């Protein structure tokens, strides 16, 4: 197979699509600029959602790029052989332009032609959608693959789990995809071995999504007039395949980072124990991701909420594993320097923001070291409280050390052993699982609100959004329900179900009602209650998505009662004034209003 460098691969992909008349667009930020419902940009399509929904893109209908992407999921379990928290996604898009009969032959050409990847055909397999009650079997794609030269026995028909790309939210563009796989030397695991199983025989390298349906609020799938294509190829994965290395960590992208870890720790990746090798991988992965988050122009720094929280976890987890390898304080900035140097050509923002990256890492390492020292004192106190003949440290103490002081359980066990004690691991794990569930629910709730930040201006706009929804329901009726909300310090954007254009007169009336509520300087109060109590109180809100027993209900006396996580102003008067800037269609049956305050 062709040996490729990372830059060679980026250039080859973009060059190919440039030849097919695509505009090459820049990578978006790793922090989504227009979608506060998720923390990080997870794929190349993510920043393009408005254009996939029909808004014209200034660069045209054919686009391609390399997108910085982050998927953190459950951070505590990342760091295995293949999982990366940061990756680069090579992607191309058709915005209502070409479709399957162009895209599949292009994928074929790029994968098999000697001018491009030149992968032997017998090393390739593809999967297509097998069909279900909502959408037919994708024979069209299968036939095009066969026509290109893909043997029928390596065209697998798979179900929705594997070959369907859902809408970004509950409604919107969606459709079948076709995935391309590299066949490794691993023997089939069974007679039914297919790209759907995880035995390692089939490695996914590319995914062409064909957005041909619009999922409506009623759950129907309508064929879209403007069909989109959205493809994604993971750079690290494809480099791994092309260069015949066993893991992404052995690709050129990781070599300099791992070398630096070896230099600073004295470990040797090639012959390290499985535990140490895992530690090296985790440090390399986390420091690369942390550098890209800090190095983004959005200027996120470690904190206890949102992106800052994930960033903090990544850095601290890297530090913990660094300590395990005996690395000295201050190593994170040294690794960040390697990342910056390596990636500065492709991502100049890293150089631009390098001082910030290094300074933040130094600060966060210091803070963490302080916490660790406090934790050690807490450990000693816990120890002194145990009865003379105690043999184990209770799970409760071990968990507090983990949760409050960031002590990895391994470290607590080690310290316990040094004192001739064990740790009640079963109890610790029980508490840990409980905590994980809670924090996942917390994360879900935190980002439902659609707030970009918690600034004063955003808070005011958030309260204004409640007034807007209440006024819309008063003027247009109960058919109005929130479908989405996106609030930045500059403006609010509110999507709601309603079947037609809202008239000028209706908008004027909505605006008048909101301003009336502002002038009334009504108090905004909140109360915790069960979902049932909230319903009884007539609260509106996204009930289906709530977890747990209790919800918070915000009441604006005389105007609105709504389930919500906050934050809000104390009195509506703080909002000043309210003005609707625009009303438009967002998708079928959904309208969108943009409004500002205090003008
Ligand atoms: N959105 C698809 C993916 O993430 C294709 O880009 O795989």
Coordinates of N, CA and C and ligand atoms in Angstrom, one line a residue, residues 42-45 71 89 93 165 204 207 209 230-233, ligand 1:
X42 N -18.5 17.6 16.5 CA -18.3 16.1 16.5 C -18.0 15.6 15.1
X43 N -18.2 16.4 14.1 CA -17.9 15.9 12.7 C -18.0 17.1 11.8
X44 N -17.5 16.9 10.6 CA -17.4 18.0 9.6 C -18.8 18.5 9.3
X45 N -19.8 17.7 9.4 CA -21.2 18.1 9.0 C -21.7 19.1 10.1
X71 N -14.8 14.1 20.2 CA -15.9 13.2 20.8 C -15.4 12.7 22.2
X89 N -11.5 15.1 10.7 CA -12.4 14.4 9.7 C -12.3 15.0 8.4
X93 N -19.3 17.6 0.9 CA -20.7 17.8 0.9 C -21.3 18.3 -0.4
X165 N -28.4 7.5 9.1 CA -27.9 8.6 9.8 C -29.1 9.5 10.2
X204 N -13.8 0.4 9.5 CA -14.5 1.5 8.7 C -13.6 2.6 8.3
X207 N -17.5 7.1 5.2 CA -19.0 7.0 5.4 C -19.6 8.1 4.5
X209 N -23.1 9.7 3.7 CA -24.5 9.8 4.2 C -25.3 10.4 3.1
X230 N -23.3 13.9 2.7 CA -22.4 14.3 3.8 C -21.4 13.2 4.0
X231 N -20.2 13.3 3.7 CA -19.3 12.2 3.9 C -18.2 12.5 5.0
X232 N -17.7 11.5 5.6 CA -16.7 11.7 6.6 C -15.7 10.6 6.6
X233 N -14.4 10.9 6.6 CA -13.3 9.9 6.7 C -12.3 10.3 7.8
Ligands
LIG1 N1 -21.7 12.7 9.5 C1 -21.1 11.5 9.1 C2 -20.1 11.0 10.1 O1 -19.8 11.6 11.1 C3 -20.4 11.7 7.8 O2 -19.6 12.8 7.9 O3 -19.6 9.9 10.0

